Amino acid sequence: MLLEWWSGTECTLFSDEATVNTFGKEHVIIILNHNFEIDFLCGWTMTERFGVLGSSKVLAKRELLYVPLIGWTWYFLEIVFCKRKWEEDRDTVIEGLKRLADYPEYMWFLLYCEGTRFTETKHRISMEVAESKGLPKLKYHLLPRTKGFTTAVQCLRGTVSAVYDVTLNFRGNKNPSLLGILYGKKYEADMCVRRFPLEDIPQDEKEAANWLHKLYQEKDALQEMYNQEGVFPGQQFKPPRRPWTLLNFLFWATVLLSPLFTFGFGVFASGSPLLILAFLGLVGAASFGVRRLIGVTEIEKGSSYGNQEFKKKE
């Protein structure tokens, strides 16, 4: 609701008609670059516009499980959580993926194959690793982590029919933030979507990993084209926003906030300094909690994940 109706941010797809016609009609794995603070919001708005928001899944870092409201909701939505340490994650991830193998509704499963958000420091370290492994260097992405992708493909083969590669950028070279969305700033997001049938992805783990590395080289070329020309290749589509997110927000705001405002009015009408201070303290604590939730999305406050190889070298 904040993205679509409050800030009025627009999302444009660059793809082909045959690909767009499959949206919401098949199980898929989504690969999305992780460069922006609101990339997940742009993904959510697309899933909502094609009717699969309720059945969208993601391989998420375990820290998000402990975020109030969001983490608890994701737990009940069968989101797959990981510690980003494959030795500890393997059994948990495989178990979570197998639970999704017979999911009754069309499901979009999101993977951030880079494992963490892009920063200049992480990119420098990542390219050092790429050089040490003899892999091509990337300009706009981190070196993809292949274990999660190859495991997802293996576990969901027979359920998932395709992989959607999504490359996201914003017009005007803007770097949007969730705080900006809350302030009502409007952004223009462009998403290049390419569909790859799952049978085109090798079954062999090593070959599938090489396929992913090649995909990220292509994503890098797409970002280079966007930076030079301001557009992605392909036909442009603007899926219309639907009213359900706005109506849902208005309903719950009415149900939850009306009693709160009534209670607040009663507190101030009572004239009791103790009650007024307690109420203001409660509002302050709630505001602090919301700010902490926003902080989870901020790049500069991101985790140190991605520096592990550098630490090993030292």
Tab-separated table of C-alpha atoms in Angstrom:
chain	number	residue	atom	x	y	z
A	1	MET	CA	0.000	0.000	0.000
A	2	LEU	CA	2.815	2.415	0.895
A	3	LEU	CA	4.660	1.777	-2.359
A	4	GLU	CA	1.680	1.787	-4.701
A	5	TRP	CA	-0.773	4.242	-3.143
A	6	TRP	CA	1.128	6.424	-0.663
A	7	SER	CA	4.286	7.152	-2.665
A	8	GLY	CA	2.801	6.352	-6.073
A	9	THR	CA	5.931	4.488	-7.142
A	10	GLU	CA	5.567	3.024	-10.630
A	11	CYS	CA	6.924	-0.355	-11.705
A	12	THR	CA	7.507	-1.092	-15.388
A	13	LEU	CA	8.299	-4.558	-16.720
A	14	PHE	CA	10.573	-5.132	-19.708
A	15	SER	CA	9.883	-8.562	-21.158
A	16	ASP	CA	7.932	-10.263	-23.940
A	17	GLU	CA	4.228	-10.994	-24.139
A	18	ALA	CA	4.646	-14.777	-23.973
A	19	THR	CA	6.546	-14.468	-20.686
A	20	VAL	CA	4.095	-11.994	-19.132
A	21	ASN	CA	1.188	-14.279	-20.061
A	22	THR	CA	2.660	-17.000	-17.813
A	23	PHE	CA	2.768	-14.771	-14.702
A	24	GLY	CA	0.616	-16.176	-11.913
A	25	LYS	CA	-0.062	-19.365	-13.860
A	26	GLU	CA	2.917	-21.546	-12.898
A	27	HIS	CA	5.310	-22.391	-10.082
A	28	VAL	CA	8.586	-20.511	-10.564
A	29	ILE	CA	11.908	-19.622	-8.977
A	30	ILE	CA	12.716	-15.900	-9.047
A	31	ILE	CA	16.303	-14.613	-9.169
A	32	LEU	CA	16.537	-10.915	-8.234
A	33	ASN	CA	19.558	-8.636	-7.855
A	34	HIS	CA	20.048	-7.281	-4.334
A	35	ASN	CA	21.235	-3.689	-4.840
A	36	PHE	CA	18.450	-1.595	-3.333
A	37	GLU	CA	16.725	-1.130	0.015
A	38	ILE	CA	13.242	-1.563	-1.462
A	39	ASP	CA	13.936	-4.321	-4.010
A	40	PHE	CA	11.777	-6.667	-1.913
A	41	LEU	CA	8.879	-4.165	-2.040
A	42	CYS	CA	9.069	-4.012	-5.826
A	43	GLY	CA	8.960	-7.806	-5.861
A	44	TRP	CA	5.963	-7.873	-3.528
A	45	THR	CA	4.003	-5.375	-5.623
A	46	MET	CA	4.521	-7.497	-8.738
A	47	THR	CA	3.381	-10.660	-6.971
A	48	GLU	CA	0.279	-8.810	-5.756
A	49	ARG	CA	-0.570	-7.487	-9.205
A	50	PHE	CA	-0.435	-11.012	-10.614
A	51	GLY	CA	-2.349	-12.575	-7.711
A	52	VAL	CA	0.419	-14.609	-6.067
A	53	LEU	CA	1.411	-12.415	-3.113
A	54	GLY	CA	-0.150	-14.832	-0.624
A	55	SER	CA	1.805	-17.760	-2.054
A	56	SER	CA	5.118	-15.974	-2.620
A	57	LYS	CA	8.072	-17.467	-0.753
A	58	VAL	CA	11.680	-16.483	-0.187
A	59	LEU	CA	14.934	-17.969	1.066
A	60	ALA	CA	15.566	-15.424	3.840
A	61	LYS	CA	18.267	-14.850	6.423
A	62	ARG	CA	17.297	-16.283	9.806
A	63	GLU	CA	17.704	-12.927	11.565
A	64	LEU	CA	14.445	-11.794	9.945
A	65	LEU	CA	12.574	-14.531	11.799
A	66	TYR	CA	12.991	-12.521	15.014
A	67	VAL	CA	11.706	-9.225	13.589
A	68	PRO	CA	8.336	-8.510	15.278
A	69	LEU	CA	5.272	-9.006	13.087
A	70	ILE	CA	7.181	-9.514	9.816
A	71	GLY	CA	9.268	-12.455	11.014
A	72	TRP	CA	6.385	-14.093	12.828
A	73	THR	CA	4.139	-13.730	9.778
A	74	TRP	CA	6.798	-15.202	7.500
A	75	TYR	CA	7.144	-18.215	9.807
A	76	PHE	CA	3.473	-19.104	9.358
A	77	LEU	CA	3.709	-18.450	5.606
A	78	GLU	CA	6.301	-21.268	5.308
A	79	ILE	CA	9.174	-18.966	4.403
A	80	VAL	CA	12.484	-20.879	4.276
A	81	PHE	CA	15.042	-19.383	6.683
A	82	CYS	CA	18.808	-19.932	6.638
A	83	LYS	CA	21.857	-18.866	8.633
A	84	ARG	CA	23.879	-18.433	5.401
A	85	LYS	CA	26.298	-21.135	6.550
A	86	TRP	CA	25.737	-24.077	4.223
A	87	GLU	CA	27.067	-26.703	6.639
A	88	GLU	CA	24.369	-25.710	9.137
A	89	ASP	CA	21.684	-24.783	6.602
A	90	ARG	CA	21.685	-27.783	4.295
A	91	ASP	CA	19.158	-29.983	6.119
A	92	THR	CA	16.906	-27.050	7.117
A	93	VAL	CA	16.791	-25.624	3.587
A	94	ILE	CA	16.149	-28.998	1.960
A	95	GLU	CA	13.358	-29.757	4.443
A	96	GLY	CA	11.751	-26.363	3.806
A	97	LEU	CA	11.964	-26.774	0.038
A	98	LYS	CA	10.462	-30.256	0.145
A	99	ARG	CA	7.466	-28.869	2.043
A	100	LEU	CA	6.862	-26.575	-0.907
A	101	ALA	CA	7.077	-29.344	-3.499
A	102	ASP	CA	3.329	-30.022	-3.356
A	103	TYR	CA	2.211	-26.433	-2.672
A	104	PRO	CA	-1.454	-26.220	-3.771
A	105	GLU	CA	-1.369	-22.688	-5.252
A	106	TYR	CA	0.910	-21.180	-7.880
A	107	MET	CA	4.057	-20.199	-5.996
A	108	TRP	CA	6.872	-17.752	-6.706
A	109	PHE	CA	10.031	-18.629	-4.756
A	110	LEU	CA	12.518	-15.759	-4.495
A	111	LEU	CA	16.281	-16.216	-4.310
A	112	TYR	CA	18.831	-13.483	-3.682
A	113	CYS	CA	21.745	-15.485	-5.041
A	114	GLU	CA	24.271	-12.814	-4.043
A	115	GLY	CA	23.414	-13.601	-0.416
A	116	THR	CA	23.609	-10.006	0.790
A	117	ARG	CA	23.032	-6.468	-0.444
A	118	PHE	CA	25.574	-4.872	-2.762
A	119	THR	CA	28.090	-2.469	-1.225
A	120	GLU	CA	31.400	-1.262	-2.640
A	121	THR	CA	33.337	-3.046	0.103
A	122	LYS	CA	31.523	-6.337	-0.399
A	123	HIS	CA	31.905	-6.002	-4.164
A	124	ARG	CA	35.667	-5.511	-3.904
A	125	ILE	CA	36.015	-8.553	-1.667
A	126	SER	CA	33.686	-10.602	-3.868
A	127	MET	CA	35.739	-9.820	-6.969
A	128	GLU	CA	38.908	-10.855	-5.151
A	129	VAL	CA	37.243	-14.208	-4.561
A	130	ALA	CA	36.160	-14.367	-8.208
A	131	GLU	CA	39.731	-13.739	-9.332
A	132	SER	CA	41.095	-16.414	-7.006
A	133	LYS	CA	38.585	-18.934	-8.427
A	134	GLY	CA	39.178	-17.980	-12.049
A	135	LEU	CA	35.645	-16.634	-12.500
A	136	PRO	CA	34.749	-13.588	-14.639
A	137	LYS	CA	34.488	-10.361	-12.671
A	138	LEU	CA	31.175	-8.556	-12.336
A	139	LYS	CA	30.695	-4.791	-12.294
A	140	TYR	CA	27.215	-4.407	-10.821
A	141	HIS	CA	26.706	-7.620	-8.826
A	142	LEU	CA	28.383	-9.712	-6.188
A	143	LEU	CA	29.563	-13.205	-7.033
A	144	PRO	CA	26.447	-15.418	-6.794
A	145	ARG	CA	26.304	-18.135	-4.131
A	146	THR	CA	25.382	-21.267	-6.034
A	147	LYS	CA	24.424	-23.736	-3.274
A	148	GLY	CA	20.997	-22.279	-2.560
A	149	PHE	CA	20.144	-22.084	-6.253
A	150	THR	CA	21.283	-25.584	-7.192
A	151	THR	CA	19.551	-27.066	-4.135
A	152	ALA	CA	16.294	-25.219	-4.897
A	153	VAL	CA	16.365	-26.429	-8.496
A	154	GLN	CA	17.018	-30.023	-7.400
A	155	CYS	CA	14.315	-30.056	-4.705
A	156	LEU	CA	11.659	-28.266	-6.754
A	157	ARG	CA	12.280	-29.966	-10.093
A	158	GLY	CA	8.947	-31.460	-11.090
A	159	THR	CA	7.084	-28.676	-9.274
A	160	VAL	CA	8.654	-25.530	-10.690
A	161	SER	CA	8.343	-25.087	-14.438
A	162	ALA	CA	10.636	-22.092	-14.967
A	163	VAL	CA	13.163	-19.651	-13.549
A	164	TYR	CA	12.418	-15.930	-13.887
A	165	ASP	CA	15.541	-13.818	-13.951
A	166	VAL	CA	14.651	-10.298	-12.757
A	167	THR	CA	17.079	-7.384	-13.053
A	168	LEU	CA	15.941	-4.251	-11.207
A	169	ASN	CA	17.035	-0.645	-11.517
A	170	PHE	CA	15.569	2.827	-10.924
A	171	ARG	CA	15.268	5.730	-13.310
A	172	GLY	CA	17.306	8.847	-12.738
A	173	ASN	CA	20.079	6.858	-11.044
A	174	LYS	CA	18.102	7.061	-7.803
A	175	ASN	CA	18.823	4.936	-4.757
A	176	PRO	CA	15.402	4.642	-3.056
A	177	SER	CA	14.841	3.836	0.600
A	178	LEU	CA	11.941	2.613	2.705
A	179	LEU	CA	12.170	5.847	4.675
A	180	GLY	CA	11.716	7.724	1.398
A	181	ILE	CA	8.602	5.655	0.669
A	182	LEU	CA	7.209	6.585	4.094
A	183	TYR	CA	7.880	10.258	3.290
A	184	GLY	CA	5.833	9.831	0.108
A	185	LYS	CA	8.690	10.040	-2.394
A	186	LYS	CA	7.828	8.670	-5.816
A	187	TYR	CA	10.270	6.396	-7.622
A	188	GLU	CA	10.187	4.755	-11.044
A	189	ALA	CA	11.322	1.139	-11.005
A	190	ASP	CA	12.231	-0.810	-14.137
A	191	MET	CA	12.406	-4.614	-14.046
A	192	CYS	CA	13.774	-6.745	-16.876
A	193	VAL	CA	12.210	-10.215	-16.691
A	194	ARG	CA	13.505	-13.216	-18.641
A	195	ARG	CA	11.950	-16.676	-18.472
A	196	PHE	CA	14.084	-19.840	-18.585
A	197	PRO	CA	12.276	-23.226	-18.705
A	198	LEU	CA	13.575	-25.448	-15.926
A	199	GLU	CA	14.490	-28.196	-18.390
A	200	ASP	CA	17.084	-25.791	-19.852
A	201	ILE	CA	18.970	-25.760	-16.541
A	202	PRO	CA	21.452	-28.653	-16.160
A	203	GLN	CA	20.633	-31.304	-13.574
A	204	ASP	CA	24.300	-31.734	-12.660
A	205	GLU	CA	25.120	-29.486	-9.681
A	206	LYS	CA	28.413	-28.179	-11.082
A	207	GLU	CA	26.905	-27.440	-14.486
A	208	ALA	CA	23.918	-25.726	-12.857
A	209	ALA	CA	26.351	-23.565	-10.845
A	210	ASN	CA	28.154	-22.624	-14.077
A	211	TRP	CA	24.773	-21.761	-15.608
A	212	LEU	CA	24.108	-19.373	-12.716
A	213	HIS	CA	27.507	-17.683	-13.113
A	214	LYS	CA	26.779	-17.178	-16.815
A	215	LEU	CA	23.364	-15.739	-15.924
A	216	TYR	CA	24.979	-13.133	-13.682
A	217	GLN	CA	27.346	-12.126	-16.458
A	218	GLU	CA	24.247	-11.498	-18.588
A	219	LYS	CA	22.618	-9.553	-15.729
A	220	ASP	CA	25.751	-7.417	-15.542
A	221	ALA	CA	25.475	-6.672	-19.267
A	222	LEU	CA	21.814	-5.701	-18.791
A	223	GLN	CA	22.750	-3.258	-16.026
A	224	GLU	CA	25.480	-1.774	-18.213
A	225	MET	CA	22.950	-1.270	-21.009
A	226	TYR	CA	20.488	0.349	-18.586
A	227	ASN	CA	23.110	2.761	-17.262
A	228	GLN	CA	24.045	3.801	-20.797
A	229	GLU	CA	20.618	3.912	-22.457
A	230	GLY	CA	18.180	4.280	-19.556
A	231	VAL	CA	16.067	1.282	-20.591
A	232	PHE	CA	16.200	-2.495	-20.595
A	233	PRO	CA	15.614	-4.502	-23.772
A	234	GLY	CA	12.152	-5.853	-24.502
A	235	GLN	CA	8.565	-4.684	-24.665
A	236	GLN	CA	7.303	-2.466	-21.847
A	237	PHE	CA	4.395	-3.543	-19.643
A	238	LYS	CA	2.777	-1.614	-16.771
A	239	PRO	CA	0.568	-4.012	-14.802
A	240	PRO	CA	-2.176	-1.923	-13.164
A	241	ARG	CA	-2.231	-1.692	-9.383
A	242	ARG	CA	-5.195	-3.389	-7.758
A	243	PRO	CA	-7.352	-1.825	-5.000
A	244	TRP	CA	-7.009	-4.697	-2.525
A	245	THR	CA	-3.888	-3.432	-0.732
A	246	LEU	CA	-5.512	-0.023	-0.172
A	247	LEU	CA	-8.819	-1.503	0.972
A	248	ASN	CA	-7.011	-3.942	3.271
A	249	PHE	CA	-5.017	-1.102	4.829
A	250	LEU	CA	-8.077	1.114	5.307
A	251	PHE	CA	-10.032	-1.715	6.941
A	252	TRP	CA	-7.329	-2.596	9.466
A	253	ALA	CA	-6.471	1.051	10.113
A	254	THR	CA	-10.121	1.661	10.983
A	255	VAL	CA	-10.386	-1.448	13.172
A	256	LEU	CA	-7.113	-0.889	15.055
A	257	LEU	CA	-6.595	2.873	15.118
A	258	SER	CA	-10.118	4.027	15.965
A	259	PRO	CA	-10.025	2.461	19.463
A	260	LEU	CA	-6.487	3.817	19.915
A	261	PHE	CA	-7.533	7.381	19.092
A	262	THR	CA	-10.561	7.036	21.364
A	263	PHE	CA	-8.338	5.799	24.173
A	264	GLY	CA	-5.821	8.609	23.592
A	265	PHE	CA	-8.532	11.239	23.680
A	266	GLY	CA	-9.797	9.770	26.955
A	267	VAL	CA	-6.285	9.844	28.439
A	268	PHE	CA	-5.776	13.533	27.640
A	269	ALA	CA	-9.320	14.368	28.743
A	270	SER	CA	-8.639	12.769	32.135
A	271	GLY	CA	-6.009	15.421	32.887
A	272	SER	CA	-3.859	12.874	34.749
A	273	PRO	CA	-0.140	13.663	34.194
A	274	LEU	CA	0.785	10.051	34.960
A	275	LEU	CA	-1.619	8.627	32.385
A	276	ILE	CA	-0.575	11.184	29.769
A	277	LEU	CA	3.141	10.442	30.297
A	278	ALA	CA	2.476	6.702	30.140
A	279	PHE	CA	0.527	7.109	26.899
A	280	LEU	CA	3.227	9.287	25.320
A	281	GLY	CA	5.824	6.722	26.400
A	282	LEU	CA	3.817	3.993	24.675
A	283	VAL	CA	3.594	6.034	21.453
A	284	GLY	CA	7.324	6.764	21.640
A	285	ALA	CA	8.143	3.087	22.081
A	286	ALA	CA	5.960	2.195	19.102
A	287	SER	CA	7.684	4.851	16.965
A	288	PHE	CA	11.085	3.537	18.027
A	289	GLY	CA	10.014	0.003	17.097
A	290	VAL	CA	8.881	1.118	13.635
A	291	ARG	CA	12.196	2.920	13.100
A	292	ARG	CA	14.067	-0.238	14.059
A	293	LEU	CA	12.012	-2.222	11.557
A	294	ILE	CA	12.956	0.281	8.852
A	295	GLY	CA	16.594	-0.062	9.902
A	296	VAL	CA	16.498	-3.735	8.896
A	297	THR	CA	16.200	-2.620	5.251
A	298	GLU	CA	18.962	0.022	5.285
A	299	ILE	CA	22.084	-0.908	3.355
A	300	GLU	CA	24.513	0.912	5.650
A	301	LYS	CA	23.135	-1.080	8.582
A	302	GLY	CA	23.340	-4.392	6.764
A	303	SER	CA	25.097	-7.459	8.055
A	304	SER	CA	28.810	-8.153	7.660
A	305	TYR	CA	27.954	-11.209	5.604
A	306	GLY	CA	30.052	-11.147	2.457
A	307	ASN	CA	33.269	-10.311	4.284
A	308	GLN	CA	33.893	-13.883	5.388
A	309	GLU	CA	36.294	-14.792	2.592
A	310	PHE	CA	38.315	-11.665	3.315
A	311	LYS	CA	38.569	-12.621	6.967
A	312	LYS	CA	39.741	-16.092	5.982
A	313	LYS	CA	42.489	-14.581	3.824
A	314	GLU	CA	43.686	-12.486	6.752
